[in-house]
Coordinates of C-alpha atoms and ligand atoms in Angstrom, one line a residue:
X1 CA 0.0 0.0 0.0
X2 CA 1.3 3.4 -0.9
X3 CA 0.1 6.7 0.5
X4 CA 0.8 10.0 -1.3
X5 CA 1.5 12.7 1.3
X6 CA 0.7 16.2 0.0
X7 CA 1.2 18.8 2.8
X8 CA 0.7 21.9 0.8
X9 CA 0.9 25.4 2.2
X10 CA 0.4 27.4 5.5
X11 CA -0.7 25.1 8.4
X12 CA -0.7 22.2 5.9
X13 CA 2.8 21.3 6.6
X14 CA 2.3 21.6 10.4
X15 CA -0.8 19.4 10.6
X16 CA 0.5 16.9 8.2
X17 CA 3.6 16.3 10.3
X18 CA 1.3 15.2 13.1
X19 CA -0.8 13.0 10.9
X20 CA 2.3 11.2 9.6
X21 CA 3.5 10.6 13.1
X22 CA 0.2 9.0 14.0
X23 CA 0.1 6.9 10.8
X24 CA 3.6 5.6 11.6
X25 CA 2.3 4.6 15.1
X26 CA -0.4 2.2 13.8
X27 CA 2.4 0.1 12.5
X28 CA 1.0 -1.1 9.1
X29 CA 3.0 -2.0 6.1
X30 CA 2.5 1.0 4.0
X31 CA 4.9 3.3 2.2
X32 CA 4.5 7.1 2.4
X33 CA 5.9 9.4 -0.3
X34 CA 5.7 13.2 0.0
X35 CA 5.3 15.7 -2.8
X36 CA 4.8 19.4 -3.2
X37 CA 1.4 20.8 -4.1
X38 CA -0.3 24.3 -4.2
X39 CA 1.7 27.4 -3.6
X40 CA 4.8 25.4 -2.5
X41 CA 4.7 23.6 -5.8
X42 CA 4.2 26.8 -7.7
X43 CA 7.3 28.3 -6.0
X44 CA 9.4 25.3 -6.9
X45 CA 8.1 24.3 -10.3
X46 CA 5.9 27.1 -11.6
X47 CA 2.6 25.1 -11.3
X48 CA 0.4 24.2 -8.3
X49 CA -0.1 20.6 -9.5
X50 CA 3.2 19.5 -11.2
X51 CA 3.4 16.4 -13.3
X52 CA 5.4 14.5 -10.7
X53 CA 2.8 15.2 -8.0
X54 CA 0.0 14.1 -10.2
X55 CA 1.9 11.0 -11.1
X56 CA 2.4 10.1 -7.5
X57 CA -1.3 10.8 -6.7
X58 CA -2.3 8.5 -9.6
X59 CA 0.0 5.7 -8.5
X60 CA -0.8 5.8 -4.8
X61 CA -3.6 3.8 -3.2
X62 CA -4.7 6.9 -1.3
X63 CA -3.8 10.5 -0.9
X64 CA -3.5 12.5 2.3
X65 CA -3.8 16.2 1.6
X66 CA -3.0 19.1 4.0
X67 CA -4.3 22.4 2.7
X68 CA -3.3 24.9 0.0
X69 CA -3.5 28.6 -0.6
X70 CA -2.2 32.0 0.6
X71 CA -3.5 35.5 0.0
X72 CA -0.2 36.3 -1.8
X73 CA -1.2 34.2 -4.7
X74 CA -4.6 36.0 -5.2
X75 CA -3.2 38.1 -8.1
X76 CA -1.9 35.0 -10.1
X77 CA -3.9 34.0 -13.2
X78 CA -6.6 31.5 -12.1
X79 CA -5.0 28.4 -13.6
X80 CA -1.8 28.9 -11.5
X81 CA -3.5 29.6 -8.1
X82 CA -2.8 27.0 -5.4
X83 CA -6.5 26.0 -5.1
X84 CA -6.4 24.7 -8.7
X85 CA -4.3 21.8 -7.4
X86 CA -7.3 20.4 -5.5
X87 CA -9.7 21.0 -8.4
X88 CA -7.2 19.3 -10.8
X89 CA -6.8 16.3 -8.5
X90 CA -10.5 15.8 -8.2
X91 CA -10.9 16.0 -11.9
X92 CA -7.9 13.9 -12.9
X93 CA -8.8 11.2 -10.4
X94 CA -12.6 11.3 -11.0
X95 CA -13.2 11.9 -7.3
X96 CA -16.9 12.4 -7.5
X97 CA -18.2 11.6 -4.0
X98 CA -17.3 13.9 -1.2
X99 CA -17.9 12.6 2.4
X100 CA -18.1 15.1 5.1
X101 CA -19.1 13.8 8.5
X102 CA -20.2 16.3 11.1
X103 CA -19.7 14.8 14.5
X104 CA -20.0 16.8 17.7
X105 CA -17.8 15.3 20.4
X106 CA -19.4 15.2 23.8
X107 CA -16.6 17.3 25.3
X108 CA -16.9 20.1 22.7
X109 CA -20.6 20.8 22.7
X110 CA -19.9 24.2 24.3
X111 CA -17.8 25.2 21.3
X112 CA -20.8 24.9 18.9
X113 CA -22.7 28.0 17.8
X114 CA -25.9 26.1 18.7
X115 CA -27.3 25.2 22.2
X116 CA -25.5 22.1 23.6
X117 CA -28.7 20.0 23.7
X118 CA -29.2 20.5 19.9
X119 CA -25.7 19.2 19.0
X120 CA -24.8 16.7 21.8
X121 CA -24.3 13.4 20.1
X122 CA -24.6 14.9 16.6
X123 CA -23.4 12.4 14.0
X124 CA -24.4 13.2 10.4
X125 CA -22.8 12.5 7.1
X126 CA -23.1 14.9 4.2
X127 CA -22.4 13.3 0.8
X128 CA -21.8 16.0 -1.9
X129 CA -21.5 15.3 -5.6
X130 CA -18.2 16.8 -6.5
X131 CA -17.5 16.8 -10.3
X132 CA -20.8 18.1 -11.9
X133 CA -23.5 20.7 -11.4
X134 CA -23.2 24.5 -12.0
X135 CA -19.5 24.5 -10.9
X136 CA -18.4 22.6 -14.0
X137 CA -21.4 23.0 -16.5
X138 CA -20.6 24.5 -19.9
X139 CA -21.2 26.9 -21.4
X140 CA -20.3 29.7 -19.0
X141 CA -18.9 33.1 -19.4
X142 CA -19.7 36.8 -20.0
X143 CA -21.5 38.3 -23.0
X144 CA -23.9 41.0 -24.0
X145 CA -27.5 40.0 -23.2
X146 CA -29.8 39.6 -26.2
X147 CA -32.9 39.1 -24.0
X148 CA -33.8 39.1 -20.2
X149 CA -34.5 42.2 -18.2
X150 CA -31.7 44.3 -19.7
X151 CA -31.1 43.5 -23.4
X152 CA -27.8 45.0 -24.6
X153 CA -26.3 45.0 -21.0
X154 CA -23.2 43.0 -20.0
X155 CA -24.1 39.7 -18.3
X156 CA -22.5 36.6 -16.9
X157 CA -23.9 33.1 -16.9
X158 CA -23.2 29.5 -15.8
X159 CA -24.9 26.2 -16.7
X160 CA -26.5 23.9 -14.1
X161 CA -26.6 20.3 -15.5
X162 CA -26.5 16.7 -14.3
X163 CA -26.5 13.5 -16.4
X164 CA -28.4 10.4 -15.3
X165 CA -25.2 8.3 -14.6
X166 CA -23.8 11.1 -12.4
X167 CA -26.9 11.1 -10.3
X168 CA -27.2 7.4 -10.2
X169 CA -23.7 6.8 -8.9
X170 CA -23.8 9.4 -6.1
X171 CA -27.2 8.0 -5.1
X172 CA -25.8 4.5 -4.8
X173 CA -22.9 5.8 -2.7
X174 CA -25.3 7.5 -0.4
X175 CA -27.6 4.5 0.1
X176 CA -24.6 2.2 0.6
X177 CA -23.2 4.6 3.2
X178 CA -26.5 4.7 5.0
X179 CA -26.5 0.9 5.3
X180 CA -23.4 1.3 7.5
X181 CA -25.2 3.8 9.7
X182 CA -28.8 4.5 10.6
X183 CA -30.3 3.5 7.2
X184 CA -31.7 6.9 6.5
X185 CA -31.0 9.2 3.5
X186 CA -32.3 12.7 2.9
X187 CA -31.9 13.9 -0.7
X188 CA -31.6 17.7 -0.9
X189 CA -32.8 19.4 -4.0
X190 CA -34.6 22.4 -5.4
X191 CA -37.1 20.5 -7.5
X192 CA -39.8 23.1 -7.1
X193 CA -37.8 25.6 -9.2
X194 CA -35.0 23.8 -11.1
X195 CA -35.4 21.3 -13.9
X196 CA -32.0 19.8 -13.0
X197 CA -33.1 19.0 -9.5
X198 CA -36.5 17.6 -10.5
X199 CA -34.4 15.2 -12.6
X200 CA -32.1 14.6 -9.6
X201 CA -35.1 13.8 -7.4
X202 CA -36.7 11.4 -9.9
X203 CA -33.4 9.5 -10.3
X204 CA -32.6 9.3 -6.6
X205 CA -36.2 7.9 -6.2
X206 CA -35.5 5.3 -8.9
X207 CA -32.2 4.1 -7.4
X208 CA -33.9 3.9 -4.0
X209 CA -35.8 0.9 -5.3
X210 CA -32.6 -1.2 -4.9
X211 CA -32.4 -0.3 -1.2
X212 CA -35.7 -1.1 0.4
X213 CA -33.9 -1.3 3.8
X214 CA -33.0 2.4 3.7
X215 CA -35.5 5.1 4.3
X216 CA -35.5 8.0 1.8
X217 CA -36.9 11.5 2.2
X218 CA -36.6 14.5 0.0
X219 CA -36.1 18.1 1.2
X220 CA -35.7 21.4 -0.5
X221 CA -32.4 23.0 0.1
X222 CA -33.8 26.1 1.8
X223 CA -35.6 23.9 4.3
X224 CA -32.5 21.7 4.7
X225 CA -30.5 24.9 5.6
X226 CA -33.1 25.7 8.2
X227 CA -33.4 22.2 9.6
X228 CA -29.6 22.0 10.0
X229 CA -29.6 24.9 12.5
X230 CA -33.0 24.0 14.0
X231 CA -32.8 20.2 14.6
X232 CA -29.6 18.8 13.0
X233 CA -29.9 15.5 14.8
X234 CA -32.9 14.6 12.6
X235 CA -30.5 13.7 9.7
X236 CA -28.5 10.6 9.2
X237 CA -27.0 10.8 5.6
X238 CA -27.7 13.9 3.4
X239 CA -27.0 13.5 -0.3
X240 CA -26.9 16.5 -2.6
X241 CA -25.4 18.3 -5.6
X242 CA -22.1 20.1 -5.8
X243 CA -23.3 23.7 -5.0
X244 CA -25.9 22.9 -2.3
X245 CA -23.4 20.4 -0.7
X246 CA -20.6 23.1 -0.7
X247 CA -22.8 25.4 1.3
X248 CA -24.6 22.9 3.6
X249 CA -21.4 21.1 4.6
X250 CA -19.8 24.3 5.8
X251 CA -22.8 25.2 7.8
X252 CA -22.8 21.7 9.3
X253 CA -19.1 22.1 10.1
X254 CA -19.8 25.0 12.4
X255 CA -22.4 23.0 14.3
X256 CA -19.6 20.9 15.7
X257 CA -17.6 23.8 17.1
X258 CA -14.4 24.1 15.1
X259 CA -13.6 23.5 11.5
X260 CA -10.2 22.2 12.9
X261 CA -12.0 19.0 14.0
X262 CA -13.6 17.9 10.7
X263 CA -12.1 15.4 8.3
X264 CA -13.3 14.7 4.7
X265 CA -12.9 12.2 1.9
X266 CA -13.4 12.4 -1.8
X267 CA -13.7 9.0 -3.4
X268 CA -13.8 7.6 -6.9
X269 CA -15.9 4.6 -8.1
X270 CA -13.3 2.1 -6.7
X271 CA -13.0 3.8 -3.2
X272 CA -9.6 5.2 -4.0
X273 CA -9.7 8.6 -2.3
X274 CA -8.2 11.9 -1.4
X275 CA -8.5 12.7 2.3
X276 CA -8.1 16.2 3.8
X277 CA -9.3 18.4 6.6
X278 CA -12.3 20.5 5.8
X279 CA -10.4 23.7 6.5
X280 CA -8.0 25.7 4.4
X281 CA -4.3 26.7 4.9
X282 CA -5.2 29.3 7.6
X283 CA -2.4 31.8 6.7
X284 CA -3.4 33.9 9.8
X285 CA -2.0 31.3 12.2
X286 CA 0.6 29.5 10.0
X287 CA 4.0 29.0 11.5
X288 CA 2.7 29.7 15.1
X289 CA 2.4 26.0 16.0
X290 CA -1.1 26.5 17.3
X291 CA -3.2 24.9 14.5
X292 CA -5.5 22.0 15.4
X293 CA -4.1 18.8 13.7
X294 CA -7.1 16.6 14.7
X295 CA -9.1 17.1 11.4
X296 CA -6.0 15.8 9.5
X297 CA -5.4 13.0 11.9
X298 CA -9.1 12.0 11.6
X299 CA -8.8 12.2 7.8
X300 CA -6.0 9.7 8.0
X301 CA -8.3 7.4 10.0
X302 CA -11.0 7.8 7.3
X303 CA -8.4 6.9 4.7
X304 CA -7.5 3.7 6.6
X305 CA -11.2 2.8 6.7
X306 CA -12.4 3.6 3.2
X307 CA -9.4 3.2 0.9
X308 CA -7.0 0.9 2.7
X309 CA -9.5 -1.4 4.3
X310 CA -8.0 -1.1 7.8
X311 CA -11.0 -0.4 10.0
X312 CA -9.3 -1.5 13.2
X313 CA -6.4 0.9 12.8
X314 CA -9.0 3.6 12.0
X315 CA -10.8 2.8 15.2
X316 CA -7.6 3.0 17.2
X317 CA -6.9 6.5 15.9
X318 CA -10.5 7.7 16.4
X319 CA -10.6 6.3 19.9
X320 CA -7.2 7.9 20.7
X321 CA -8.6 11.3 19.7
X322 CA -11.7 10.9 22.0
X323 CA -9.4 9.9 24.9
X324 CA -7.2 13.0 24.3
X325 CA -10.3 15.3 24.3
X326 CA -11.7 13.5 27.4
X327 CA -8.4 14.2 29.1
X328 CA -9.0 17.9 28.6
X329 CA -6.3 18.7 26.0
X330 CA -7.3 21.5 23.6
X331 CA -5.6 23.5 20.8
X332 CA -6.5 27.2 20.8
X333 CA -9.5 26.9 18.5
X334 CA -11.3 24.6 20.9
X335 CA -9.9 25.8 24.2
X336 CA -12.2 26.8 27.0
X337 CA -11.8 27.7 30.7
X338 CA -10.7 24.6 32.7
X339 CA -9.0 22.8 29.8
X340 CA -5.3 22.5 29.0
X341 CA -4.1 24.5 26.0
X342 CA -1.7 22.6 23.8
X343 CA 0.4 23.3 20.7
X344 CA -0.1 21.5 17.4
X345 CA 2.8 19.1 18.1
X346 CA 1.7 18.5 21.7
X347 CA -1.7 17.5 20.4
X348 CA -0.1 15.1 17.9
X349 CA 2.1 13.6 20.7
X350 CA -0.9 13.1 23.0
X351 CA -2.8 11.2 20.2
X352 CA 0.4 9.1 19.7
X353 CA 0.6 8.3 23.4
X354 CA -3.1 7.3 23.5
X355 CA -2.6 5.0 20.5
X356 CA 0.4 3.4 22.2
X357 CA -1.4 2.8 25.5
Ligands
NAD1 P1 -9.4 28.6 6.4 O1 -10.1 27.4 6.6 O2 -7.9 28.5 6.1 O3 -9.4 29.5 7.8 C1 -10.6 30.0 8.3 C2 -10.4 30.3 9.8 O4 -10.4 29.1 10.5 C3 -9.1 31.0 10.1 O5 -9.3 32.0 11.2 C4 -8.2 30.0 10.6 O6 -7.2 30.4 11.5 C5 -9.1 29.0 11.2 N1 -8.7 27.6 11.1 C6 -8.7 26.8 10.0 N2 -8.1 25.6 10.2 C7 -7.8 25.6 11.5 C8 -7.1 24.6 12.3 N3 -6.8 23.4 11.9 N4 -6.9 25.0 13.6 C9 -7.2 26.2 14.1 N5 -7.9 27.1 13.4 C10 -8.1 26.8 12.1 O7 -10.1 29.5 5.4 P2 -9.7 30.9 4.7 O8 -9.0 31.8 5.7 O9 -11.0 31.4 4.1 O10 -8.7 30.5 3.6 C11 -7.3 30.6 3.7 C12 -6.6 30.0 2.5 O11 -7.0 28.6 2.4 C13 -7.1 30.6 1.1 O12 -6.0 30.7 0.3 C14 -8.1 29.6 0.6 O13 -8.3 29.7 -0.8 C15 -7.5 28.3 1.1 N6 -8.5 27.2 1.2 C16 -8.0 26.0 0.9 C17 -8.7 24.8 1.0 C18 -8.1 23.5 0.7 O14 -6.9 23.4 0.6 N7 -8.9 22.4 0.4 C19 -10.0 24.9 1.5 C20 -10.5 26.2 1.9 C21 -9.7 27.3 1.8

C-alpha cells in the first residue's frame, strides 16, 4: 500500500507532520511518499499541480492532503493559483463523491454555535457530488445580453446540469453509506424551481428501489439549511449536488464547534480517495504552532477505513482522539476555561501516546 502525502501550504505542513507521526504509530506495512502541491509547488516548479505530484497521486492507493493557498497568490492568473491543485486532483482522479461527516464530540458541545442540547451526540454525514453541477457545467462566461430584463447590457452566466449516470452513482454511494449507519437518506434538491433538480429527485427515487432497507426522504435546500440549524440530529445521511453540498457542509461544520476538527474524503468509483481536513491553509495562524491537527489525523483514520481497508487501525486513531479530548487537551481553537491548552505538536504527541497505550 502506498500513500501520497501532500502537505501543501500554510498550516498544511504543520498538521501533516502530526498525521504522519500518527500513521507511523499504527504500524501497518505502507509506504508514504511526499510531494509538493499548491503554492509550495508553484514556487518550486511554476505550477500548483506539477506532473510529478499528479503521477504520485495516480500511482498511490490513497492521498492524504493538507491544505493549499495563501493570500499572496490571489493576483496570479486563475489556472496557476494553489486552489487549482485540488480541483485538478478531483478531476484527474474522478473523485466524484465527497464525504463530510459532522460529528460533535461530547466534550466540545460548548464550542458549537448552537445550544448544547441541539448538538450533543450529533453524527451526520453529508455526501456531496463533486464533479458536476453548475460548478463545471458548460457553457459559462460573459457576454452582451440579447434578452432578459436588460437586453444589450453586460451579463455573466453559468450552466447547471447533471446527467443520469452522475446522479445514479452518487445515489448508490449514499444508500450504501446509510447501510453502514442508521439506514436513512435525505436527498436535498430544489425540484420546485430547477429542472436539473427535479431530474435529480426522480433518479434518486428510482435508485432507492434497490435499497428497500434504507428510508429516503426529499427536502428542498432552503428547508435543509433551516433544519440543519434548528434540529440537526434529525438527519443521518444527506446527499446533494455540488453547490448545495458546498454550502450545507460548511454550515454543518460550524455546528460541531471548530472546523479544525472535521475530516473529509473524496472518493472515486473504486473507493480510491483523497483525504483532507475540511479547512484551508489558515495563513493567519501558519507558523505559530497552534493549528489543530485533529481534522487531518481523523482524515488519516477515514483513509484507513475507506481506501486501505484497515477499520481496526482507523478505530484506534479515532478512539485515541476521543481519549485526548476527554483528558481535557485542547488546541487554541477549541480551548475553554478549565481545559489544557496545547500546541499542534503536543496534540499530535498526545494522540500518539493514547494509541500506544
Ligand atoms: P481557512 O479554513 O484556512 O481558515 C478560516 C479560519 O479558521 C481562520 O481563522 C483559521 O485560522 C481557522 N482555522 C482553519 N483551520 C484551522 C485549524 N486546523 N486549527 C485552528 N484554526 C483553524 O479559510 P480561509 O481563511 O478562508 O482561507 C485561507 C486559504 O486557504 C485561502 O487561500 C483559501 O483559498 C484556502 N483554502 C484551501 C482549502 C483546501 O486546501 N482544500 C479549503 C478552503 C480554503
